[in-house]
Amino acid sequence: MDISERPPVVGDDLARLTARVRACRICVERPLGKPLPHEPNPVLVPSSTARILIASQAPGTKVHLSGVPFTDASGDRLRSWLGVTSCEFYDPAKFAIVPMGFCFPGQDAKGGDLPPRRECAPAWRAPLMELMPQLDLILTIGIYAQNWHMGPLRKPSLTDTVKDWRAIWQAEGRVKVLPLPHPSWRNTGWLKRNPWFEMELLPFLKTEIRQRIG
């Protein structure tokens, strides 16, 4: 089965909510600021069984066209970080993928992606999370996901937050959280300046992922 055709693993309530999200047009009809500059195409893969949530930022141009999350170079890097195959990554029994913004937000004057739309998280994130109580690991990719999911555990900068991953992991709570930078090629310089990320955090991350997906 093509990954774009694979149905999400969801219960009835989550399936109904997901259908509402995929029909959402608030960023066009009731925007906070300028409306979305193109037709909405919400991209998310919720799951009632996956133990791992990838809390990402927002779709890019390729994902906007494909309708499948992380079908780009960032996805290749992220799958390498996790130590998983594409088949494993796109199995909704193993991974839920719910970005902070569901639609491609457009680009700035320099060609970089704009931040996630401000309408998405307030409208949809809390009810989606409530319907995925089985999650026990959340990977927060970038500052927007870290702001939402980590609260006071987040440090003033992304670098400081990711550096503090051991203390964040040990914090009390049923659901474990690991902060990650965005796997975009734009962060290649960050990876070179912070070799501890690949030497220390990624081996730990891969072990935790493998324990959960079998």
Short mmCIF file of N, CA and C in Angstrom, two decimals, residues 74-154:
data_model
loop_
_atom_site.label_atom_id
_atom_site.label_comp_id
_atom_site.label_asym_id
_atom_site.label_seq_id
_atom_site.Cartn_x
_atom_site.Cartn_y
_atom_site.Cartn_z
N SER A 74 14.04 16.79 5.04
CA SER A 74 13.92 16.84 6.50
C SER A 74 13.43 15.50 7.05
N GLY A 75 12.52 14.88 6.32
CA GLY A 75 12.03 13.57 6.73
C GLY A 75 13.11 12.51 6.68
N ASP A 76 13.94 12.58 5.63
CA ASP A 76 15.05 11.62 5.54
C ASP A 76 15.97 11.74 6.74
N ARG A 77 16.29 12.99 7.10
CA ARG A 77 17.18 13.21 8.26
C ARG A 77 16.51 12.77 9.55
N LEU A 78 15.22 13.08 9.71
CA LEU A 78 14.52 12.70 10.93
C LEU A 78 14.48 11.18 11.08
N ARG A 79 14.19 10.46 10.00
CA ARG A 79 14.16 9.00 10.08
C ARG A 79 15.53 8.44 10.43
N SER A 80 16.58 9.09 9.94
CA SER A 80 17.93 8.69 10.32
C SER A 80 18.17 8.91 11.80
N TRP A 81 17.73 10.05 12.32
CA TRP A 81 17.87 10.33 13.75
C TRP A 81 17.16 9.26 14.59
N LEU A 82 15.98 8.85 14.14
CA LEU A 82 15.19 7.89 14.90
C LEU A 82 15.67 6.45 14.72
N GLY A 83 16.42 6.21 13.65
CA GLY A 83 16.87 4.86 13.36
C GLY A 83 15.76 3.96 12.87
N VAL A 84 14.85 4.52 12.04
CA VAL A 84 13.71 3.75 11.55
C VAL A 84 13.66 3.78 10.03
N THR A 85 12.98 2.80 9.47
CA THR A 85 12.74 2.77 8.04
C THR A 85 11.52 3.63 7.70
N SER A 86 11.35 3.92 6.42
CA SER A 86 10.15 4.64 6.00
C SER A 86 8.89 3.85 6.34
N CYS A 87 8.95 2.53 6.18
CA CYS A 87 7.79 1.69 6.48
C CYS A 87 7.41 1.81 7.95
N GLU A 88 8.40 1.79 8.82
CA GLU A 88 8.13 1.93 10.25
C GLU A 88 7.62 3.34 10.57
N PHE A 89 8.24 4.34 9.99
CA PHE A 89 7.89 5.73 10.27
C PHE A 89 6.44 6.03 9.89
N TYR A 90 6.00 5.47 8.75
CA TYR A 90 4.66 5.76 8.27
C TYR A 90 3.62 4.73 8.73
N ASP A 91 3.97 3.93 9.70
CA ASP A 91 3.02 3.00 10.29
C ASP A 91 2.32 3.71 11.44
N PRO A 92 1.04 4.05 11.31
CA PRO A 92 0.36 4.80 12.38
C PRO A 92 0.13 3.99 13.64
N ALA A 93 0.41 2.69 13.61
CA ALA A 93 0.41 1.92 14.84
C ALA A 93 1.66 2.19 15.67
N LYS A 94 2.68 2.77 15.02
CA LYS A 94 3.95 3.04 15.70
C LYS A 94 4.16 4.51 16.00
N PHE A 95 3.78 5.39 15.07
CA PHE A 95 4.03 6.82 15.22
C PHE A 95 2.76 7.62 14.92
N ALA A 96 2.44 8.54 15.81
CA ALA A 96 1.49 9.60 15.50
C ALA A 96 2.29 10.83 15.11
N ILE A 97 1.85 11.53 14.09
CA ILE A 97 2.54 12.74 13.61
C ILE A 97 1.52 13.87 13.60
N VAL A 98 1.66 14.78 14.55
CA VAL A 98 0.69 15.87 14.69
C VAL A 98 1.47 17.19 14.83
N PRO A 99 1.63 17.93 13.75
CA PRO A 99 2.39 19.18 13.81
C PRO A 99 1.63 20.27 14.57
N MET A 100 2.36 21.33 14.91
CA MET A 100 1.73 22.45 15.60
C MET A 100 0.82 23.22 14.66
N GLY A 101 1.19 23.29 13.40
CA GLY A 101 0.35 23.88 12.37
C GLY A 101 0.10 22.83 11.30
N PHE A 102 -1.14 22.64 10.89
CA PHE A 102 -1.48 21.54 9.99
C PHE A 102 -1.30 21.87 8.52
N CYS A 103 -1.27 23.14 8.18
CA CYS A 103 -1.15 23.56 6.78
C CYS A 103 0.18 24.26 6.54
N PHE A 104 0.68 24.13 5.32
CA PHE A 104 1.87 24.87 4.91
C PHE A 104 1.58 26.37 5.08
N PRO A 105 2.38 27.08 5.90
CA PRO A 105 2.04 28.47 6.21
C PRO A 105 2.48 29.49 5.18
N GLY A 106 3.22 29.06 4.15
CA GLY A 106 3.78 30.00 3.19
C GLY A 106 5.22 30.34 3.53
N GLN A 107 5.82 31.20 2.73
CA GLN A 107 7.23 31.54 2.90
C GLN A 107 7.43 33.03 3.09
N ASP A 108 8.54 33.36 3.77
CA ASP A 108 8.89 34.76 3.95
C ASP A 108 9.66 35.27 2.73
N ALA A 109 10.11 36.52 2.80
CA ALA A 109 10.77 37.15 1.65
C ALA A 109 12.08 36.46 1.29
N LYS A 110 12.69 35.76 2.25
CA LYS A 110 13.97 35.09 2.00
C LYS A 110 13.79 33.64 1.56
N GLY A 111 12.57 33.20 1.44
CA GLY A 111 12.32 31.83 1.00
C GLY A 111 12.22 30.82 2.12
N GLY A 112 12.28 31.27 3.36
CA GLY A 112 12.13 30.36 4.49
C GLY A 112 10.66 30.17 4.83
N ASP A 113 10.33 29.03 5.41
CA ASP A 113 8.94 28.78 5.79
C ASP A 113 8.54 29.70 6.95
N LEU A 114 7.33 30.20 6.87
CA LEU A 114 6.79 31.02 7.96
C LEU A 114 6.49 30.14 9.17
N PRO A 115 6.31 30.74 10.36
CA PRO A 115 5.95 29.94 11.54
C PRO A 115 4.60 29.26 11.35
N PRO A 116 4.32 28.24 12.15
CA PRO A 116 3.00 27.60 12.09
C PRO A 116 1.88 28.62 12.30
N ARG A 117 0.78 28.42 11.63
CA ARG A 117 -0.36 29.31 11.79
C ARG A 117 -0.82 29.33 13.24
N ARG A 118 -1.19 30.52 13.69
CA ARG A 118 -1.57 30.69 15.10
C ARG A 118 -2.94 30.11 15.42
N GLU A 119 -3.73 29.81 14.39
CA GLU A 119 -5.09 29.32 14.63
C GLU A 119 -5.11 27.84 15.04
N CYS A 120 -4.15 27.07 14.57
CA CYS A 120 -4.24 25.61 14.67
C CYS A 120 -4.23 25.10 16.11
N ALA A 121 -3.17 25.40 16.83
CA ALA A 121 -3.01 24.80 18.15
C ALA A 121 -4.14 25.15 19.11
N PRO A 122 -4.56 26.43 19.21
CA PRO A 122 -5.66 26.74 20.12
C PRO A 122 -6.96 26.03 19.76
N ALA A 123 -7.19 25.81 18.48
CA ALA A 123 -8.45 25.20 18.05
C ALA A 123 -8.46 23.69 18.21
N TRP A 124 -7.33 23.03 17.99
CA TRP A 124 -7.37 21.59 17.82
C TRP A 124 -6.45 20.78 18.72
N ARG A 125 -5.38 21.36 19.23
CA ARG A 125 -4.36 20.51 19.85
C ARG A 125 -4.83 19.83 21.12
N ALA A 126 -5.46 20.55 22.02
CA ALA A 126 -5.89 19.94 23.28
C ALA A 126 -6.87 18.78 23.04
N PRO A 127 -7.92 18.94 22.22
CA PRO A 127 -8.82 17.79 22.01
C PRO A 127 -8.14 16.62 21.32
N LEU A 128 -7.19 16.88 20.43
CA LEU A 128 -6.46 15.76 19.81
C LEU A 128 -5.64 15.01 20.84
N MET A 129 -4.96 15.74 21.70
CA MET A 129 -4.13 15.09 22.72
C MET A 129 -4.98 14.29 23.69
N GLU A 130 -6.15 14.79 24.02
CA GLU A 130 -7.04 14.07 24.95
C GLU A 130 -7.47 12.72 24.39
N LEU A 131 -7.53 12.61 23.07
CA LEU A 131 -7.97 11.37 22.44
C LEU A 131 -6.81 10.44 22.10
N MET A 132 -5.59 10.79 22.57
CA MET A 132 -4.44 9.91 22.38
C MET A 132 -3.75 9.67 23.73
N PRO A 133 -4.49 9.14 24.71
CA PRO A 133 -3.93 8.96 26.06
C PRO A 133 -2.87 7.88 26.14
N GLN A 134 -2.73 7.06 25.10
CA GLN A 134 -1.76 5.95 25.13
C GLN A 134 -0.33 6.42 24.89
N LEU A 135 -0.15 7.66 24.46
CA LEU A 135 1.19 8.16 24.16
C LEU A 135 2.07 8.14 25.40
N ASP A 136 3.31 7.69 25.25
CA ASP A 136 4.23 7.77 26.39
C ASP A 136 5.59 8.37 26.02
N LEU A 137 5.71 8.85 24.77
CA LEU A 137 6.91 9.58 24.37
C LEU A 137 6.52 10.64 23.34
N ILE A 138 6.88 11.89 23.64
CA ILE A 138 6.62 12.99 22.72
C ILE A 138 7.95 13.58 22.29
N LEU A 139 8.18 13.61 20.99
CA LEU A 139 9.37 14.24 20.43
C LEU A 139 8.98 15.65 19.99
N THR A 140 9.49 16.64 20.69
CA THR A 140 9.13 18.03 20.40
C THR A 140 10.17 18.62 19.46
N ILE A 141 9.77 18.87 18.23
CA ILE A 141 10.68 19.35 17.20
C ILE A 141 10.50 20.85 17.02
N GLY A 142 11.49 21.62 17.48
CA GLY A 142 11.44 23.07 17.33
C GLY A 142 10.76 23.77 18.50
N ILE A 143 10.89 25.08 18.52
CA ILE A 143 10.47 25.86 19.69
C ILE A 143 8.95 25.90 19.86
N TYR A 144 8.19 25.81 18.77
CA TYR A 144 6.74 25.91 18.89
C TYR A 144 6.17 24.68 19.60
N ALA A 145 6.66 23.50 19.23
CA ALA A 145 6.23 22.28 19.92
C ALA A 145 6.76 22.26 21.35
N GLN A 146 7.96 22.75 21.56
CA GLN A 146 8.52 22.76 22.91
C GLN A 146 7.75 23.72 23.81
N ASN A 147 7.35 24.86 23.28
CA ASN A 147 6.53 25.79 24.07
C ASN A 147 5.24 25.14 24.53
N TRP A 148 4.60 24.40 23.65
CA TRP A 148 3.29 23.81 23.96
C TRP A 148 3.41 22.63 24.92
N HIS A 149 4.33 21.73 24.63
CA HIS A 149 4.38 20.45 25.34
C HIS A 149 5.29 20.44 26.57
N MET A 150 6.20 21.39 26.69
CA MET A 150 7.19 21.31 27.75
C MET A 150 7.00 22.34 28.86
N GLY A 151 6.27 23.39 28.58
CA GLY A 151 6.01 24.38 29.62
C GLY A 151 7.29 24.91 30.25
N PRO A 152 7.37 24.90 31.60
CA PRO A 152 8.54 25.47 32.28
C PRO A 152 9.83 24.70 32.07
N LEU A 153 9.76 23.49 31.51
CA LEU A 153 10.98 22.73 31.24
C LEU A 153 11.78 23.34 30.08
N ARG A 154 11.12 24.14 29.27
CA ARG A 154 11.81 24.73 28.13
C ARG A 154 12.72 25.87 28.59
#
